[in-house]
Amino acid sequence: MVQASLALLASKLGSRGGSRLRLLKSPVTLTEAATNRIKELLTKRQKEYLKLGIKRRGCNGLAYTLNYADEKGKFDELVEQNGVQVLIDSPALMHLFGTRIDFVEDRIRSEFTFSNPNSKGSCGCGESFTT
C-alpha cells in the first residue's frame, strides 16, 4: 500500500518538469542509546549538529571523528533520527555506508561504538580501521 502510494506520487512528480522522487536509505543508523547520548551532548554544548567523519591515522589508517557543528556544510549528508541531527562529512560517506552507531556505558568505559560492514580490519585497541 505504501509502496503503491509512493510510486503514484513519484509518477505525478516525474510528469512535472522531469523531477524525480528518490527514496534513499540513511547511510548510518543510530541506536536509541546513541541518540540519547547525542541529545545530551548537543544540549549541553548548545550546538545544532554532531558531525561524523574520518581521519587518516592509527595502526590501520582510518579513525572515526566526532565534532560539534553549528551549520551544515554544502556537501555534508544530514541524518535525522529520533530528533537528533548528525552530519556526515562527504569524503567519509564511502567508508561509512551501513554503519550502526551505538553508545556503550559500563563501569570501565563510556564511548560510541561503530559497527561498520565496510571495515576489513581494525587494530587491537579498536581505535582505527581499514576499508
Coordinates of N, CA and C in Angstrom, one line a residue:
M1 N 0.8 -1.2 0.0 CA 0.0 0.0 0.0 C 0.9 1.3 0.0
V2 N 1.8 1.3 0.9 CA 2.7 2.5 1.0 C 3.5 2.6 -0.3
Q3 N 4.1 1.4 -0.8 CA 4.9 1.5 -2.0 C 4.1 2.0 -3.2
A4 N 2.8 1.5 -3.2 CA 1.9 2.0 -4.3 C 1.7 3.5 -4.3
S5 N 1.5 4.0 -3.1 CA 1.3 5.4 -2.9 C 2.5 6.2 -3.3
L6 N 3.7 5.7 -2.9 CA 4.9 6.4 -3.2 C 5.2 6.3 -4.7
A7 N 4.8 5.2 -5.3 CA 5.0 5.1 -6.8 C 4.1 6.1 -7.5
L8 N 2.9 6.2 -7.0 CA 1.9 7.2 -7.6 C 2.4 8.6 -7.5
L9 N 2.9 8.9 -6.3 CA 3.5 10.3 -6.0 C 4.7 10.5 -6.9
A10 N 5.6 9.5 -7.0 CA 6.7 9.7 -7.9 C 6.4 9.9 -9.3
S11 N 5.3 9.2 -9.8 CA 4.9 9.4 -11.2 C 4.3 10.7 -11.4
K12 N 3.6 11.2 -10.4 CA 3.0 12.6 -10.6 C 4.1 13.7 -10.6
L13 N 5.0 13.5 -9.7 CA 6.1 14.5 -9.6 C 7.0 14.4 -10.9
G14 N 7.2 13.2 -11.3 CA 8.0 12.9 -12.5 C 7.4 13.6 -13.8
S15 N 6.1 13.7 -13.8 CA 5.5 14.3 -15.0 C 5.6 15.8 -15.0
R16 N 6.0 16.4 -13.9 CA 6.2 17.8 -13.8 C 7.6 18.2 -14.0
G17 N 8.0 18.6 -15.1 CA 9.4 19.2 -15.3 C 10.5 18.2 -15.2
G18 N 10.2 16.9 -15.2 CA 11.2 15.9 -15.2 C 11.9 15.6 -13.9
S19 N 11.4 16.3 -12.8 CA 12.0 16.0 -11.5 C 11.5 14.6 -11.0
R20 N 12.4 13.9 -10.2 CA 12.1 12.6 -9.8 C 12.2 12.5 -8.3
L21 N 11.4 11.7 -7.7 CA 11.4 11.5 -6.2 C 12.3 10.3 -6.0
R22 N 13.3 10.4 -5.1 CA 14.2 9.3 -4.8 C 14.0 8.9 -3.4
L23 N 13.9 7.6 -3.1 CA 13.8 7.1 -1.8 C 15.2 6.6 -1.4
L24 N 15.8 7.2 -0.4 CA 17.2 6.8 0.0 C 17.2 6.2 1.4
K25 N 18.1 5.3 1.5 CA 18.3 4.7 2.9 C 19.4 5.5 3.6
S26 N 19.2 5.7 4.8 CA 20.2 6.5 5.6 C 21.5 5.8 5.6
P27 N 22.6 6.6 5.4 CA 23.9 6.0 5.3 C 24.4 5.4 6.6
V28 N 23.9 5.9 7.8 CA 24.2 5.3 9.1 C 22.9 5.2 9.9
T29 N 22.9 4.3 10.8 CA 21.8 4.2 11.8 C 22.3 4.4 13.2
L30 N 21.5 5.0 14.0 CA 21.8 5.3 15.4 C 20.9 4.4 16.3
T31 N 21.5 3.9 17.3 CA 20.7 3.1 18.3 C 20.0 4.2 19.2
E32 N 19.1 3.7 20.0 CA 18.4 4.6 21.0 C 19.4 5.2 22.0
A33 N 20.3 4.3 22.4 CA 21.4 4.8 23.4 C 22.2 5.9 22.7
A34 N 22.6 5.7 21.5 CA 23.4 6.7 20.8 C 22.6 8.0 20.6
T35 N 21.3 8.0 20.2 CA 20.6 9.2 20.0 C 20.4 9.9 21.4
N36 N 20.2 9.2 22.4 CA 20.0 9.8 23.7 C 21.3 10.5 24.2
R37 N 22.4 9.9 24.0 CA 23.7 10.5 24.3 C 24.0 11.7 23.5
I38 N 23.7 11.6 22.2 CA 23.9 12.8 21.3 C 23.1 13.9 21.7
K39 N 21.8 13.7 22.1 CA 20.9 14.7 22.5 C 21.5 15.4 23.8
E40 N 22.0 14.6 24.7 CA 22.6 15.2 25.9 C 23.8 16.1 25.5
L41 N 24.7 15.6 24.7 CA 25.9 16.4 24.3 C 25.5 17.7 23.6
L42 N 24.6 17.6 22.6 CA 24.2 18.8 21.9 C 23.6 19.8 22.8
T43 N 22.7 19.4 23.7 CA 22.0 20.3 24.6 C 23.1 21.0 25.5
K44 N 24.0 20.2 26.0 CA 25.0 20.7 27.0 C 25.9 21.7 26.3
R45 N 26.3 21.5 25.0 CA 27.1 22.4 24.3 C 26.4 23.5 23.5
Q46 N 25.0 23.4 23.5 CA 24.2 24.3 22.8 C 24.6 24.3 21.3
K47 N 24.7 23.2 20.7 CA 25.1 23.0 19.3 C 23.9 22.4 18.5
E48 N 23.9 22.6 17.2 CA 22.8 22.1 16.4 C 23.1 20.7 15.9
Y49 N 24.4 20.4 15.6 CA 24.7 19.1 15.0 C 25.9 18.5 15.6
L50 N 26.0 17.2 15.4 CA 27.2 16.4 15.7 C 27.7 16.0 14.3
K51 N 29.0 16.2 14.0 CA 29.5 15.8 12.7 C 30.4 14.6 12.8
L52 N 30.1 13.6 11.9 CA 30.8 12.4 11.9 C 31.7 12.4 10.7
G53 N 33.0 12.1 10.9 CA 33.9 12.0 9.8 C 35.0 10.9 10.0
I54 N 36.0 10.9 9.2 CA 37.1 10.0 9.4 C 38.4 10.8 9.1
K55 N 39.5 10.4 9.8 CA 40.8 11.0 9.6 C 41.8 9.8 9.3
R56 N 42.8 10.1 8.6 CA 43.9 9.1 8.3 C 44.8 9.2 9.6
R57 N 44.7 8.1 10.3 CA 45.6 7.9 11.5 C 45.4 6.5 12.1
G58 N 46.3 6.2 13.0 CA 46.2 4.9 13.7 C 46.9 3.8 13.0
C59 N 46.9 2.6 13.6 CA 47.6 1.4 13.0 C 47.0 1.0 11.7
N60 N 45.7 1.1 11.5 CA 45.1 0.6 10.2 C 44.8 1.7 9.2
G61 N 45.1 3.0 9.5 CA 44.9 4.0 8.6 C 43.8 5.0 8.7
L62 N 42.6 4.6 9.3 CA 41.5 5.4 9.4 C 40.9 5.4 10.8
A63 N 40.4 6.5 11.3 CA 39.8 6.6 12.6 C 38.6 7.5 12.5
Y64 N 37.6 7.2 13.3 CA 36.3 8.0 13.3 C 36.6 9.3 14.0
T65 N 35.9 10.3 13.6 CA 35.9 11.6 14.3 C 34.5 12.1 14.6
L66 N 34.3 12.7 15.7 CA 33.0 13.3 16.1 C 33.3 14.7 16.6
N67 N 32.7 15.7 16.0 CA 32.9 17.1 16.4 C 31.5 17.8 16.4
Y68 N 31.5 18.9 17.1 CA 30.3 19.7 17.1 C 30.3 20.6 15.9
A69 N 29.1 20.9 15.4 CA 28.9 21.8 14.2 C 27.7 22.7 14.4
D70 N 27.9 24.0 14.0 CA 26.8 24.9 14.1 C 25.9 25.0 12.8
E71 N 26.6 24.6 11.7 CA 25.8 24.7 10.4 C 26.2 23.5 9.5
K72 N 25.3 23.2 8.6 CA 25.6 22.1 7.6 C 26.4 22.7 6.5
G73 N 27.5 21.9 6.2 CA 28.3 22.3 5.0 C 27.6 22.0 3.7
K74 N 28.1 22.5 2.6 CA 27.4 22.4 1.3 C 27.3 20.9 0.9
F75 N 28.3 20.1 1.2 CA 28.3 18.7 0.8 C 28.1 17.7 1.9
D76 N 27.8 18.2 3.1 CA 27.5 17.3 4.2 C 26.2 16.5 4.0
E77 N 26.2 15.3 4.4 CA 25.0 14.5 4.4 C 24.3 14.6 5.8
L78 N 23.0 14.9 5.8 CA 22.3 15.1 7.0 C 21.5 13.8 7.3
V79 N 21.7 13.2 8.5 CA 21.0 12.1 9.0 C 20.2 12.6 10.2
E80 N 18.8 12.4 10.1 CA 17.9 12.7 11.2 C 17.3 11.5 11.7
Q81 N 17.4 11.3 13.0 CA 16.8 10.1 13.6 C 16.5 10.4 15.1
N82 N 15.3 10.1 15.5 CA 14.8 10.3 16.9 C 15.1 11.7 17.4
G83 N 14.9 12.7 16.6 CA 15.1 14.1 17.0 C 16.5 14.5 17.0
V84 N 17.5 13.7 16.5 CA 18.9 14.1 16.5 C 19.3 14.3 15.1
Q85 N 20.2 15.3 14.9 CA 20.7 15.6 13.6 C 22.2 15.4 13.6
V86 N 22.7 14.5 12.7 CA 24.1 14.1 12.6 C 24.5 14.4 11.2
L87 N 25.6 15.2 11.0 CA 26.1 15.5 9.7 C 27.2 14.5 9.4
I88 N 27.3 14.1 8.2 CA 28.4 13.2 7.8 C 29.3 13.9 6.7
D89 N 30.5 14.0 7.0 CA 31.5 14.7 6.1 C 31.5 13.9 4.8
S90 N 31.3 14.6 3.7 CA 31.2 13.9 2.4 C 32.3 13.0 2.0
P91 N 33.6 13.3 2.3 CA 34.6 12.3 2.0 C 34.5 11.0 2.8
A92 N 33.8 11.0 3.9 CA 33.7 9.9 4.8 C 32.6 8.9 4.4
L93 N 31.7 9.4 3.6 CA 30.5 8.6 3.2 C 30.8 7.3 2.7
M94 N 31.7 7.2 1.8 CA 32.0 5.8 1.1 C 32.5 4.8 2.1
H95 N 33.1 5.3 3.2 CA 33.6 4.4 4.3 C 32.6 4.1 5.3
L96 N 31.5 4.8 5.4 CA 30.5 4.7 6.5 C 29.2 4.1 6.1
F97 N 28.9 3.9 4.8 CA 27.6 3.3 4.4 C 27.3 2.0 5.2
G98 N 26.1 2.0 5.8 CA 25.7 0.8 6.5 C 26.2 0.7 8.0
T99 N 26.9 1.7 8.4 CA 27.4 1.7 9.8 C 26.3 1.9 10.8
R100 N 26.4 1.2 11.9 CA 25.5 1.3 13.0 C 26.3 1.9 14.2
I101 N 25.8 3.0 14.7 CA 26.4 3.7 15.8 C 25.7 3.5 17.1
D102 N 26.4 3.0 18.1 CA 25.8 2.8 19.4 C 26.6 3.5 20.5
F103 N 26.0 3.7 21.7 CA 26.7 4.3 22.8 C 26.7 3.2 23.9
V104 N 27.9 2.9 24.4 CA 28.1 1.9 25.4 C 28.6 2.6 26.7
E105 N 28.0 2.2 27.8 CA 28.5 2.8 29.1 C 28.4 1.6 30.1
D106 N 29.6 1.4 30.7 CA 29.7 0.4 31.8 C 30.7 0.9 32.9
R107 N 31.1 0.1 33.8 CA 32.0 0.5 34.8 C 33.4 0.9 34.3
I108 N 33.7 0.4 33.2 CA 35.1 0.7 32.7 C 35.1 1.8 31.6
R109 N 34.1 1.9 30.8 CA 34.2 2.8 29.6 C 32.8 3.4 29.4
S110 N 32.9 4.5 28.6 CA 31.8 5.2 28.2 C 32.1 5.8 26.8
E111 N 31.6 5.1 25.7 CA 32.0 5.5 24.4 C 31.0 5.2 23.3
F112 N 31.2 5.8 22.2 CA 30.4 5.5 21.0 C 31.1 4.3 20.3
T113 N 30.3 3.3 19.8 CA 30.9 2.2 19.1 C 30.4 2.2 17.7
F114 N 31.2 1.7 16.7 CA 30.8 1.8 15.3 C 30.9 0.3 14.8
S115 N 29.7 -0.1 14.3 CA 29.7 -1.4 13.7 C 29.6 -1.2 12.2
N116 N 30.8 -1.3 11.5 CA 30.9 -0.9 10.1 C 31.1 -2.1 9.2
P117 N 30.1 -2.4 8.3 CA 30.2 -3.5 7.5 C 31.3 -3.4 6.4
N118 N 31.8 -2.2 6.2 CA 32.9 -1.9 5.2 C 34.3 -2.1 5.7
S119 N 34.4 -2.3 7.1 CA 35.7 -2.4 7.7 C 36.3 -3.8 7.4
K120 N 37.5 -3.8 6.9 CA 38.2 -5.0 6.5 C 39.1 -5.5 7.7
G121 N 39.3 -4.6 8.6 CA 40.2 -4.9 9.7 C 40.3 -3.7 10.7
S122 N 40.7 -4.0 11.9 CA 40.9 -2.9 12.9 C 42.1 -3.3 13.8
C123 N 42.6 -2.3 14.5 CA 43.8 -2.6 15.4 C 43.3 -3.2 16.7
G124 N 44.2 -3.7 17.4 CA 43.8 -4.4 18.7 C 43.1 -3.5 19.7
C125 N 43.3 -2.2 19.7 CA 42.7 -1.4 20.7 C 41.3 -0.9 20.1
G126 N 41.1 -1.0 18.8 CA 39.8 -0.6 18.3 C 39.7 0.8 17.9
E127 N 40.8 1.5 17.9 CA 40.8 3.0 17.6 C 40.9 3.3 16.1
S128 N 41.4 2.3 15.3 CA 41.4 2.6 13.9 C 41.0 1.4 13.1
F129 N 40.7 1.6 11.8 CA 40.1 0.6 10.9 C 40.6 0.8 9.5
T130 N 40.4 -0.2 8.7 CA 40.7 -0.1 7.3 C 39.5 -0.6 6.4
T131 N 39.3 0.0 5.2 CA 38.3 -0.5 4.4 C 38.8 -1.0 3.1

